[in-house]
Short mmCIF file of C-alpha atoms in Angstrom, two decimals:
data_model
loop_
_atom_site.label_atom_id
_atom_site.label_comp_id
_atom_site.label_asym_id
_atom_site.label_seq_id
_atom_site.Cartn_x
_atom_site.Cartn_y
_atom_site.Cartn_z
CA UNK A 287 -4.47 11.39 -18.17
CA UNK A 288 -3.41 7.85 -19.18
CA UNK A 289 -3.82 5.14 -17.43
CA UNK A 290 -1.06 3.08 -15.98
CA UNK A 291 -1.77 0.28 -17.94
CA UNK A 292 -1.10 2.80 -21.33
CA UNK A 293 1.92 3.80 -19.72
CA UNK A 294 2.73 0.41 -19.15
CA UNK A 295 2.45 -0.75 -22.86
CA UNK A 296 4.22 2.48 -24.25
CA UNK A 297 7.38 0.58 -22.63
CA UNK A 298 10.39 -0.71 -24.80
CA UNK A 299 9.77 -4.78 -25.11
CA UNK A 300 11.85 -6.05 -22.76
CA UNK A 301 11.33 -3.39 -19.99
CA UNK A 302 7.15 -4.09 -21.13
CA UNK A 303 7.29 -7.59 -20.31
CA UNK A 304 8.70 -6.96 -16.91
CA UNK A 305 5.92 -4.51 -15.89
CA UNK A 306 3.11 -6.41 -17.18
CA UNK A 307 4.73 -9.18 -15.00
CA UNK A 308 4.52 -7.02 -11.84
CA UNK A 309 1.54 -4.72 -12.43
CA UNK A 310 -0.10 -5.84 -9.33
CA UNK A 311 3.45 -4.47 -7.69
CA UNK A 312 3.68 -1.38 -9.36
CA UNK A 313 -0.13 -0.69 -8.89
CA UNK A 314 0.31 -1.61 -4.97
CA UNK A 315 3.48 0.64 -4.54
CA UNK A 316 1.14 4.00 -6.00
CA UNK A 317 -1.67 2.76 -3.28
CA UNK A 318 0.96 3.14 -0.78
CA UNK A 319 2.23 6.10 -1.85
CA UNK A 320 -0.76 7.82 -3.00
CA UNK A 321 -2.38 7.24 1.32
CA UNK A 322 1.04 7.79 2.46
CA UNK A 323 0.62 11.67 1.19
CA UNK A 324 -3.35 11.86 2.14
CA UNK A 325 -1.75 10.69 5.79
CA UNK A 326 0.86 13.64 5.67
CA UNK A 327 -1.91 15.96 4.31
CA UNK A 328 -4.15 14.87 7.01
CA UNK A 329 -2.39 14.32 9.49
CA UNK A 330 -0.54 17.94 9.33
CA UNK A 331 -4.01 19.47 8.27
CA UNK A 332 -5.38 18.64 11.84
CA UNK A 333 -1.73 18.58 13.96
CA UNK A 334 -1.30 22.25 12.79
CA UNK A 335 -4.48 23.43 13.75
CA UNK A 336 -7.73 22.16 15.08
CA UNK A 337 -5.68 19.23 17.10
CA UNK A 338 -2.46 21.10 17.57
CA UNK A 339 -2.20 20.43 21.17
CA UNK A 340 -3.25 16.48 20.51
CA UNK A 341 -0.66 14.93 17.93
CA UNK A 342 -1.62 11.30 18.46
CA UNK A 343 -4.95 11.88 17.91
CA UNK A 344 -4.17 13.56 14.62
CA UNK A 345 -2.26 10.64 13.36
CA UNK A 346 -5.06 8.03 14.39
CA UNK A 347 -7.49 10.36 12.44
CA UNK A 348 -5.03 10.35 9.49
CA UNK A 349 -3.78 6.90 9.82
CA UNK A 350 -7.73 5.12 9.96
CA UNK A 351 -8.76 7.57 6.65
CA UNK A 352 -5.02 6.57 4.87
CA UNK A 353 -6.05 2.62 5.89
CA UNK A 354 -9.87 3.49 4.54
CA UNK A 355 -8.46 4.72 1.27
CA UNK A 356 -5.98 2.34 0.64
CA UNK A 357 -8.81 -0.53 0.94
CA UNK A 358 -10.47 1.02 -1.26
CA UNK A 359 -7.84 1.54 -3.94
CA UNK A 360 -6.31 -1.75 -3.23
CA UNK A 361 -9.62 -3.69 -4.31
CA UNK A 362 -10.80 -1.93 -6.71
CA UNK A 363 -7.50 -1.15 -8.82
CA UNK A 364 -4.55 -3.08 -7.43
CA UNK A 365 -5.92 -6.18 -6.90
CA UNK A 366 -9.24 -5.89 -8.79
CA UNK A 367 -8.89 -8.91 -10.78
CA UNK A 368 -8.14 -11.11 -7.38
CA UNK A 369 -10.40 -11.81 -4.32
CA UNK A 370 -14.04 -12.88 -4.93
CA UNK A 371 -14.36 -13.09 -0.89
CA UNK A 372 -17.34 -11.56 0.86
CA UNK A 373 -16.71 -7.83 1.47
CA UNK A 374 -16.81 -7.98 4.51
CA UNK A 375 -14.24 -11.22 5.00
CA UNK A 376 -12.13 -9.21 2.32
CA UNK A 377 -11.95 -6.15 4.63
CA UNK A 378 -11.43 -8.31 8.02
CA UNK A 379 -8.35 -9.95 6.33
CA UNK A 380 -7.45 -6.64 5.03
CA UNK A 381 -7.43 -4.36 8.28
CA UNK A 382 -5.96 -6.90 9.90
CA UNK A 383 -3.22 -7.24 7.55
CA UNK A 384 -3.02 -3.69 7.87
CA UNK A 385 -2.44 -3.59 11.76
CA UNK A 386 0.44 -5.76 11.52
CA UNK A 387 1.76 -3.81 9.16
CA UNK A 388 1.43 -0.71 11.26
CA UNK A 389 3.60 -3.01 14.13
CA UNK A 390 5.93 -3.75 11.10
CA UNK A 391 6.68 -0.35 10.39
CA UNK A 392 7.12 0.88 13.95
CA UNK A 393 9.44 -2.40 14.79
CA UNK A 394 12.39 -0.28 14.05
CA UNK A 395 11.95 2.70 15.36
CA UNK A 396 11.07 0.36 18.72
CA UNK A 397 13.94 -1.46 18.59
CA UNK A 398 16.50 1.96 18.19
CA UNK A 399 14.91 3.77 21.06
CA UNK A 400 14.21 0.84 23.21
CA UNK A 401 16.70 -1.70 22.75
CA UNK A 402 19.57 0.17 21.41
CA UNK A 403 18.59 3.53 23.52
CA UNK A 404 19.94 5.36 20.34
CA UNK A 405 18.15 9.28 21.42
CA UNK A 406 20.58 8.51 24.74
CA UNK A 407 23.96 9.96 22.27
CA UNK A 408 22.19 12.44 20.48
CA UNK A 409 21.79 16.16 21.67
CA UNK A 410 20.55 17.64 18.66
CA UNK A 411 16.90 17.44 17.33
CA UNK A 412 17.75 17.67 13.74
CA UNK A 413 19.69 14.31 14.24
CA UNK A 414 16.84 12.65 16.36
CA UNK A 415 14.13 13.71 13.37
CA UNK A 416 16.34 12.29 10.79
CA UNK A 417 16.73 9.03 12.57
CA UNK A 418 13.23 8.41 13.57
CA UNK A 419 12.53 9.82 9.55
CA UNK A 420 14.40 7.14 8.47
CA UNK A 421 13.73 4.19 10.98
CA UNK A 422 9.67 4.74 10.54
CA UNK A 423 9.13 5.57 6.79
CA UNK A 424 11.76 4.20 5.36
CA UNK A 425 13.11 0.98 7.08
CA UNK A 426 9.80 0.41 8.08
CA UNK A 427 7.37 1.18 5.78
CA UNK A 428 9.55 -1.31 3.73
CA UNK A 429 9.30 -3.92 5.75
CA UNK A 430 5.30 -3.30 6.01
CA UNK A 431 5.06 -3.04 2.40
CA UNK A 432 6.69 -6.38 1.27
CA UNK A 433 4.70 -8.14 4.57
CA UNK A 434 1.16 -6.42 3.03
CA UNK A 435 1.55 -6.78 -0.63
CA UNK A 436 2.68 -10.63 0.22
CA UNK A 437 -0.40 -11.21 2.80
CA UNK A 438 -2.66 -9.53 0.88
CA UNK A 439 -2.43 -11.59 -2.28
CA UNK A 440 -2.24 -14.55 -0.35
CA UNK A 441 -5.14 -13.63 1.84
CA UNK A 442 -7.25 -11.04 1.61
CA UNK A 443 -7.16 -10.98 -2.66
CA UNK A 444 -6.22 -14.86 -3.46
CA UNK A 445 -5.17 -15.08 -7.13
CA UNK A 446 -7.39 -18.68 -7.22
CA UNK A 447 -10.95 -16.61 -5.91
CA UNK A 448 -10.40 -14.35 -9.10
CA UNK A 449 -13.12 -12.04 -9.92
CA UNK A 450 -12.92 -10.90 -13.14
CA UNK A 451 -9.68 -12.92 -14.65
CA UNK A 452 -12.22 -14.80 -16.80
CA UNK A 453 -9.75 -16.70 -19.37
CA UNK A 454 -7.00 -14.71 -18.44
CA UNK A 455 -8.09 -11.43 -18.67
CA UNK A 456 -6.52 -8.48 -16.58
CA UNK A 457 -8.86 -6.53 -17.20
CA UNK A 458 -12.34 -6.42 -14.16
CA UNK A 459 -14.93 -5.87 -17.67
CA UNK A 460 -13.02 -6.07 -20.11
CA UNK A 461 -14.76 -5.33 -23.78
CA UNK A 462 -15.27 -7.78 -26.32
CA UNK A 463 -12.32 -6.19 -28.48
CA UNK A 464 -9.99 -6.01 -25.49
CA UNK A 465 -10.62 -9.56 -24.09
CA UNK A 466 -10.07 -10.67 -28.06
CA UNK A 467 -6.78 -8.39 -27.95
CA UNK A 468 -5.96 -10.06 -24.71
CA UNK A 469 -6.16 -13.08 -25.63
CA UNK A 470 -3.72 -12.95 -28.92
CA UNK A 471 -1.38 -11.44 -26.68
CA UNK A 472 -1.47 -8.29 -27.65
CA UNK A 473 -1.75 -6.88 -24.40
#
């Protein structure tokens, strides 16, 4: 399977030189989606069986292992060539990042039901599912998602603590050939 950074430079020129330019972005946005299914999977897993009668505890299960994962992924691929923190100053910054982005994404959703009392003109269910659908994961996993990936390279992985960007390189170990390819801009 080929890696995103092959997919990457199989791009036309111009279209190349704007995804190198937002890897980090691109890399951050398949973190998030990549939990955001493993939540689903989880979180359905256990809410349709074991846990059917306790929902909310389902989706704290899923939603700790999705923020587990994603810190994970996030260090080591993402933002691999940022940080150079301690881990576990990295991982503060991170979960906490990651629990105001969980107040982020349910903003909306609050502010429809409670402010705006928006379930008070709708009978049907199908309407109220579609609404809280897209309130919660769209509307607000958006706004969560620009609030992380901008607090998380200002803070948790700080582009100045780089760990392995060693004369440029994007690459965490880069070999001798590919730091030499790197650095003729070849890349």
């Amino acid at each position: 399977m080929p890696s995103i950074d092959s997919l990457i430079h199989r791009l036309p020129g111009p279209l190349r030189v704007l995804a190198i330019r937002h890897t980090e972005l691109i890399k951050f946005a398949i973190v998030g989606g990549t939990t955001m299914v493993f939540d689903l999977v989880i979180f359905y897993s256990l809410s349709l069986t074991i846990l059917e009668p306790k929902p909310v505890v389902a989706k704290i299960i899923s939603g700790v292992m999705a923020t587990i994962l994603s810190y994970i992924l996030n260090r080591e691929w993402a933002f691999k060539n940022r940080g150079g923190r301690e881990r576990h100053h990295e991982a503060l910054l991170f979960f906490t990042i990651s629990g105001i982005g969980v107040v982020l994404a349910a903003a909306p959703l609050w502010v429809a039901n409670n402010l705006f009392d928006i379930r008070e003109g709708h009978n049907s269910l199908t309407m109220v599912l579609i609404l809280d659908f897209v309130l919660n994961y769209i509307i607000g996993n958006l706004l969560q998602m620009a609030f992380r990936f901008w607090a998380l390279r200002k803070f948790a992985f700080p582009d100045e603590n780089a760990r392995g960007a060693a004369a440029g390189s994007t690459d965490y170990d880069p070999t001798p050939a590919e730091a030499a390819e790197e650095q003729l801009g070849h890349s």
